[in-house]
Coordinates of C-alpha atoms in Angstrom, one line a residue:
X1 CA -88.4 -103.3 23.9
X2 CA -90.8 -105.1 26.3
X3 CA -91.7 -103.3 29.6
X4 CA -91.0 -106.4 31.6
X5 CA -87.2 -107.1 32.1
X6 CA -85.9 -110.4 30.6
X7 CA -84.9 -113.0 33.1
X8 CA -81.3 -114.4 32.9
X9 CA -80.9 -117.0 30.1
X10 CA -80.0 -120.3 31.8
X11 CA -78.3 -121.4 28.5
X12 CA -75.7 -118.6 28.9
X13 CA -72.5 -119.1 31.0
X14 CA -72.5 -117.5 34.4
X15 CA -71.5 -113.9 34.6
X16 CA -67.9 -113.7 35.9
X17 CA -67.2 -110.1 35.1
X18 CA -70.1 -107.7 35.4
X19 CA -69.4 -104.3 33.7
X20 CA -73.0 -103.7 32.9
X21 CA -73.5 -101.0 35.6
X22 CA -72.5 -100.0 39.1
X23 CA -76.1 -100.8 40.0
X24 CA -74.9 -104.5 39.9
X25 CA -72.9 -104.2 43.1
X26 CA -73.7 -106.7 45.9
X27 CA -73.6 -105.6 49.6
X28 CA -70.3 -106.5 51.2
X29 CA -70.3 -108.8 54.3
X30 CA -69.6 -105.7 56.5
X31 CA -72.5 -103.9 54.9
X32 CA -74.8 -106.8 55.5
X33 CA -73.7 -106.9 59.1
X34 CA -74.5 -103.2 59.5
X35 CA -77.9 -103.8 58.0
X36 CA -78.6 -106.7 60.4
X37 CA -77.7 -104.6 63.4
X38 CA -79.7 -101.5 62.4
X39 CA -81.9 -99.8 64.9
X40 CA -85.3 -99.4 63.1
X41 CA -88.7 -97.8 63.5
X42 CA -91.5 -96.6 61.3
X43 CA -90.0 -94.4 58.7
X44 CA -93.3 -93.1 57.4
X45 CA -94.0 -91.3 60.7
X46 CA -90.4 -90.2 61.2
X47 CA -89.7 -92.8 63.9
X48 CA -86.8 -94.7 62.3
X49 CA -83.6 -93.5 64.0
X50 CA -81.3 -94.9 61.3
X51 CA -83.2 -93.2 58.5
X52 CA -83.2 -90.0 60.4
X53 CA -79.4 -90.3 61.1
X54 CA -78.8 -90.9 57.4
X55 CA -80.9 -87.9 56.3
X56 CA -79.2 -85.6 58.8
X57 CA -75.8 -86.8 57.6
X58 CA -76.6 -86.3 53.9
X59 CA -78.1 -82.8 54.5
X60 CA -74.9 -81.8 56.3
X61 CA -72.7 -83.5 53.5
X62 CA -74.5 -81.5 50.8
X63 CA -74.8 -78.3 52.8
X64 CA -78.6 -78.3 52.9
X65 CA -81.2 -77.8 55.7
X66 CA -83.0 -81.1 55.4
X67 CA -83.1 -84.3 53.4
X68 CA -85.5 -87.2 52.7
X69 CA -84.7 -90.9 52.1
X70 CA -86.1 -92.4 48.9
X71 CA -86.2 -95.9 47.5
X72 CA -84.5 -94.8 44.2
X73 CA -82.8 -92.0 42.4
X74 CA -85.6 -91.9 39.9
X75 CA -88.1 -91.1 42.7
X76 CA -85.8 -88.3 43.8
X77 CA -86.0 -86.8 40.4
X78 CA -89.8 -87.3 40.0
X79 CA -90.8 -86.2 43.5
X80 CA -88.2 -83.5 43.5
X81 CA -89.4 -81.9 40.3
X82 CA -93.1 -82.4 41.2
X83 CA -92.3 -80.2 44.2
X84 CA -90.7 -77.5 42.1
X85 CA -93.2 -77.3 39.3
X86 CA -96.8 -76.9 38.3
X87 CA -98.6 -78.4 35.3
X88 CA -97.6 -76.7 32.1
X89 CA -94.1 -75.7 33.4
X90 CA -90.9 -76.2 31.4
X91 CA -87.7 -77.8 32.7
X92 CA -84.4 -77.2 30.9
X93 CA -81.9 -80.1 30.9
X94 CA -79.4 -81.7 28.5
X95 CA -81.1 -83.8 25.8
X96 CA -79.5 -87.0 27.1
X97 CA -80.4 -86.3 30.8
X98 CA -81.9 -89.1 32.8
X99 CA -85.1 -87.2 33.4
X100 CA -85.6 -87.0 29.7
X101 CA -84.3 -90.3 28.4
X102 CA -84.6 -92.8 31.2
X103 CA -87.6 -92.1 33.3
X104 CA -90.5 -93.2 31.1
X105 CA -92.1 -89.8 30.5
X106 CA -93.2 -89.8 34.2
X107 CA -92.7 -86.1 34.6
X108 CA -95.2 -85.4 31.7
X109 CA -97.6 -88.1 32.9
X110 CA -97.8 -87.1 36.5
X111 CA -96.8 -83.4 36.5
X112 CA -97.8 -82.2 33.1
X113 CA -94.3 -80.7 32.6
X114 CA -92.4 -80.4 29.4
X115 CA -88.6 -81.0 29.4
X116 CA -86.7 -79.1 26.8
X117 CA -83.4 -80.9 25.8
X118 CA -80.4 -78.6 25.3
X119 CA -77.5 -79.6 23.1
X120 CA -73.9 -79.8 24.3
X121 CA -70.8 -82.0 24.2
X122 CA -70.4 -85.0 26.5
X123 CA -73.8 -84.7 28.1
X124 CA -73.4 -81.1 29.3
X125 CA -74.8 -77.9 28.0
X126 CA -72.9 -74.6 28.4
X127 CA -74.0 -71.5 30.3
X128 CA -74.3 -69.8 26.9
X129 CA -76.6 -72.6 25.6
X130 CA -78.8 -72.1 28.7
X131 CA -79.0 -68.3 28.1
X132 CA -80.0 -69.0 24.5
X133 CA -82.8 -71.3 25.5
X134 CA -84.4 -68.8 27.9
X135 CA -87.3 -66.7 26.8
X136 CA -89.4 -63.9 28.4
X137 CA -92.3 -64.9 30.5
X138 CA -95.4 -64.6 28.4
X139 CA -98.8 -66.3 28.3
X140 CA -97.9 -67.9 25.0
X141 CA -95.1 -70.1 26.2
X142 CA -94.5 -72.6 29.0
X143 CA -93.2 -71.0 32.2
X144 CA -89.6 -72.0 32.5
X145 CA -89.3 -73.1 36.1
X146 CA -86.3 -75.4 36.7
X147 CA -82.8 -76.0 35.3
X148 CA -81.5 -79.5 35.8
X149 CA -78.0 -81.0 35.5
X150 CA -76.8 -84.6 35.9
X151 CA -73.5 -85.0 37.8
X152 CA -71.9 -87.0 36.4
X153 CA -73.3 -87.0 32.9
X154 CA -74.1 -90.7 32.3
X155 CA -74.6 -90.9 28.5
X156 CA -72.0 -88.2 28.1
X157 CA -69.4 -90.7 29.3
X158 CA -69.4 -90.2 33.0
X159 CA -68.2 -86.7 32.5
X160 CA -68.0 -84.1 35.2
X161 CA -69.6 -80.7 35.2
X162 CA -66.9 -78.1 36.1
X163 CA -67.4 -76.1 39.2
X164 CA -67.2 -72.9 37.2
X165 CA -70.1 -74.0 34.8
X166 CA -72.2 -75.1 37.8
X167 CA -71.7 -71.7 39.4
X168 CA -72.5 -69.9 36.1
X169 CA -75.7 -71.9 35.6
X170 CA -76.9 -71.1 39.2
X171 CA -76.3 -67.4 38.6
X172 CA -78.2 -67.4 35.3
X173 CA -81.1 -69.4 36.9
X174 CA -81.3 -67.1 39.9
X175 CA -81.3 -64.0 37.7
X176 CA -84.3 -65.4 35.8
X177 CA -86.2 -66.8 38.8
X178 CA -85.6 -70.4 38.0
X179 CA -85.0 -73.2 40.5
X180 CA -82.0 -75.4 40.2
X181 CA -82.0 -79.2 40.5
X182 CA -78.9 -81.5 40.5
X183 CA -79.4 -85.2 39.6
X184 CA -76.4 -86.4 41.7
X185 CA -76.6 -90.1 41.0
X186 CA -72.8 -90.2 40.7
X187 CA -72.1 -87.0 42.5
X188 CA -69.6 -88.6 44.8
X189 CA -67.6 -89.9 41.8
X190 CA -67.3 -86.4 40.6
X191 CA -66.2 -85.2 44.1
X192 CA -63.6 -88.0 44.4
X193 CA -62.2 -87.4 40.9
X194 CA -61.9 -83.6 41.4
X195 CA -61.2 -83.3 45.1
X196 CA -64.1 -80.9 45.4
X197 CA -66.3 -81.6 48.4
X198 CA -70.0 -82.4 48.0
X199 CA -71.3 -79.3 49.7
X200 CA -69.1 -77.1 47.6
X201 CA -70.0 -79.0 44.4
X202 CA -73.7 -78.5 45.1
X203 CA -73.5 -75.0 46.6
X204 CA -76.3 -72.8 45.3
X205 CA -78.4 -75.7 43.9
X206 CA -81.9 -75.7 45.4
X207 CA -82.2 -79.5 45.3
X208 CA -79.6 -82.2 45.0
X209 CA -79.5 -85.9 45.7
X210 CA -77.0 -88.8 45.8
X211 CA -77.6 -92.4 44.9
X212 CA -76.4 -95.2 47.2
X213 CA -77.2 -98.1 44.9
X214 CA -74.5 -97.3 42.3
X215 CA -70.8 -96.9 43.1
X216 CA -71.4 -96.7 46.8
X217 CA -72.6 -100.3 46.8
X218 CA -75.8 -100.2 48.8
X219 CA -78.7 -102.5 47.6
X220 CA -81.2 -99.7 47.5
X221 CA -81.7 -96.0 48.4
X222 CA -81.1 -92.4 47.5
X223 CA -81.3 -89.2 49.6
X224 CA -82.6 -85.8 48.3
X225 CA -81.7 -82.6 50.1
X226 CA -82.9 -79.0 50.0
X227 CA -84.6 -76.4 52.3
X228 CA -86.9 -77.7 55.0
X229 CA -90.0 -76.2 53.2
X230 CA -88.9 -77.9 50.0
X231 CA -88.4 -81.3 51.6
X232 CA -91.8 -81.0 53.3
X233 CA -93.3 -80.5 49.8
X234 CA -91.3 -83.5 48.5
X235 CA -92.6 -85.7 51.3
X236 CA -96.1 -85.1 50.1
X237 CA -95.2 -86.5 46.7
X238 CA -93.1 -89.3 48.3
X239 CA -96.2 -90.4 50.2
X240 CA -98.4 -90.2 47.1
X241 CA -96.0 -92.1 45.0
X242 CA -95.8 -95.0 47.5
X243 CA -92.3 -94.2 48.5
X244 CA -92.9 -93.9 52.2
X245 CA -91.6 -97.0 54.0
X246 CA -91.7 -98.7 57.4
X247 CA -88.6 -100.2 59.0
X248 CA -86.4 -98.7 56.3
X249 CA -83.5 -98.4 58.7
X250 CA -82.3 -101.8 57.5
X251 CA -81.4 -100.3 54.1
X252 CA -80.5 -96.9 55.5
X253 CA -77.8 -98.6 57.5
X254 CA -76.3 -99.9 54.3
X255 CA -76.1 -96.3 53.1
X256 CA -74.4 -95.1 56.2
X257 CA -71.9 -97.9 55.9
X258 CA -71.3 -96.8 52.3
X259 CA -70.6 -93.2 53.5
X260 CA -68.1 -94.6 56.0
X261 CA -66.3 -97.1 53.8
X262 CA -67.1 -96.7 50.1
X263 CA -66.5 -93.1 49.1
X264 CA -62.7 -92.8 49.0
X265 CA -62.5 -96.2 47.3
X266 CA -64.4 -94.8 44.3
X267 CA -60.9 -93.7 43.2
X268 CA -60.1 -97.5 42.6
X269 CA -63.0 -97.6 40.2
X270 CA -61.7 -94.6 38.3
X271 CA -58.3 -96.2 38.1
X272 CA -59.7 -99.4 36.7
X273 CA -61.8 -97.3 34.1
X274 CA -58.6 -95.6 33.0
X275 CA -56.8 -98.9 32.7
X276 CA -59.6 -100.3 30.6
X277 CA -59.6 -97.3 28.4
X278 CA -55.9 -97.4 27.9
X279 CA -56.0 -101.0 27.0
X280 CA -58.8 -100.5 24.5
X281 CA -56.9 -97.7 22.9
X282 CA -54.1 -100.1 22.1
X283 CA -56.5 -102.3 20.0
X284 CA -56.6 -101.3 16.3
X285 CA -60.0 -100.1 15.2
X286 CA -61.5 -99.4 18.6
X287 CA -62.4 -95.8 19.3
X288 CA -62.6 -95.0 23.0
X289 CA -63.7 -92.0 25.0
X290 CA -61.2 -91.2 27.7
X291 CA -63.0 -91.6 31.1
X292 CA -63.3 -89.0 33.8
X293 CA -64.8 -91.3 36.4
X294 CA -66.0 -94.9 36.3
X295 CA -67.7 -95.1 32.9
X296 CA -65.9 -96.1 29.7
X297 CA -67.6 -95.7 26.3
X298 CA -66.1 -97.3 23.2
X299 CA -67.0 -98.2 19.7
X300 CA -65.4 -101.3 18.0
X301 CA -66.9 -100.6 14.5
X302 CA -63.4 -99.8 13.2
X303 CA -62.3 -103.3 14.1
X304 CA -65.0 -104.8 11.9
X305 CA -67.6 -105.7 14.5
X306 CA -70.6 -103.9 15.8
X307 CA -71.1 -103.0 19.4
X308 CA -74.1 -105.4 19.7
X309 CA -72.1 -108.2 18.2
X310 CA -69.2 -107.6 20.6
X311 CA -71.4 -107.5 23.6
X312 CA -72.9 -110.8 22.5
X313 CA -69.5 -112.4 22.0
X314 CA -68.3 -111.2 25.4
X315 CA -71.5 -112.4 27.1
X316 CA -70.7 -115.9 25.8
X317 CA -67.4 -115.6 27.6
X318 CA -69.0 -114.5 30.9
X319 CA -68.4 -110.8 30.6
X320 CA -71.5 -108.6 30.8
X321 CA -71.6 -105.2 29.1
X322 CA -74.2 -103.0 27.5
X323 CA -74.8 -100.8 24.4
X324 CA -75.9 -97.3 25.0
X325 CA -76.4 -94.4 22.7
X326 CA -74.8 -96.4 19.9
X327 CA -71.6 -97.4 21.8
X328 CA -70.6 -100.0 24.3
X329 CA -70.6 -98.8 27.9
X330 CA -68.4 -100.5 30.6
X331 CA -68.9 -99.4 34.2
X332 CA -66.4 -100.2 36.9
X333 CA -67.4 -100.6 40.5
X334 CA -66.4 -102.3 43.8
X335 CA -67.1 -105.8 42.5
X336 CA -64.7 -105.3 39.5
X337 CA -61.0 -105.8 40.2
X338 CA -57.9 -104.8 38.3
X339 CA -57.4 -108.4 37.3
X340 CA -60.9 -108.5 35.8
X341 CA -60.1 -105.5 33.7
X342 CA -57.0 -107.2 32.3
X343 CA -59.0 -110.4 31.6
X344 CA -61.7 -108.4 29.9
X345 CA -59.1 -106.7 27.7
X346 CA -57.7 -110.1 26.7
X347 CA -61.1 -111.4 25.8
X348 CA -61.8 -108.3 23.7
X349 CA -58.5 -108.8 21.8
X350 CA -59.6 -112.4 21.2
X351 CA -62.9 -111.2 19.8
X352 CA -61.2 -108.7 17.5
X353 CA -58.7 -111.2 16.3
X354 CA -61.5 -113.6 15.5
X355 CA -63.1 -111.0 13.3

């Protein structure tokens, strides 16, 4: 795969239904108005009032002492783990975790860390699997420093780590002197689906972040939270990685608007995902994983068509999907309506009938 993303093919019909990812959301008119009206300053020297307000709000939301605004969730993971580890350290995470499968080996390249992938169903390892992966601290093996989870587990199917497993992992990590890091790219989806508040969901985790450019609908931005000393250390890496910004209040205002208006409506995305999964389950030959949040993974091989071929056929009809980990992934978000879900199901039936 080339490193440079392909530009849209002008010979293809316009995308009418975009189920590629919740990163595809466009700012709403109200969000754009909030951005235009934002009070701004120099974020790099702590002088942007809107960024400061966002960081204070997210720190309170997650039950942490302090927070830092980042351009992306990937930078939250990279800078966050650079602040936790030293070269030669080992991080424990699920083998499909974003830090291992989707961040270009940056942790090894910049920090000299190794990430050990743990097995487990649906993108989650069990507390017992974590215990089994731990080893005594000796000079012969990498120092195990951090345990990381991804809430929700993307490649696992948008699945939710249970509160009891999160608590057990924290207890095991503390007993062994390991830090805990939560990649909370879709944490608010998990909170809305379970009714568990964000501070309770992340209680005991040393570092945790939420992404605003996915289901919350902002054009850019994520916020990482932890202790004040930890956030000071993260800031050093943010500066070195080029993540410090100037009048960033324009985009921070979009994130504040998202917290005010786009959290509870995540339930609509979950309902649309369930409707899509239900409809797919009625089509002979399609195997579908029942969604817990806004991600629907399905495999049409039993209907006589590969995932790649179906994605191509639907793209020709103006529907954008992706293959991931050998299956098709559909992602619902605020720019996808219930009517679009029904239309997509009709088009998938047409493709299967044609086969």
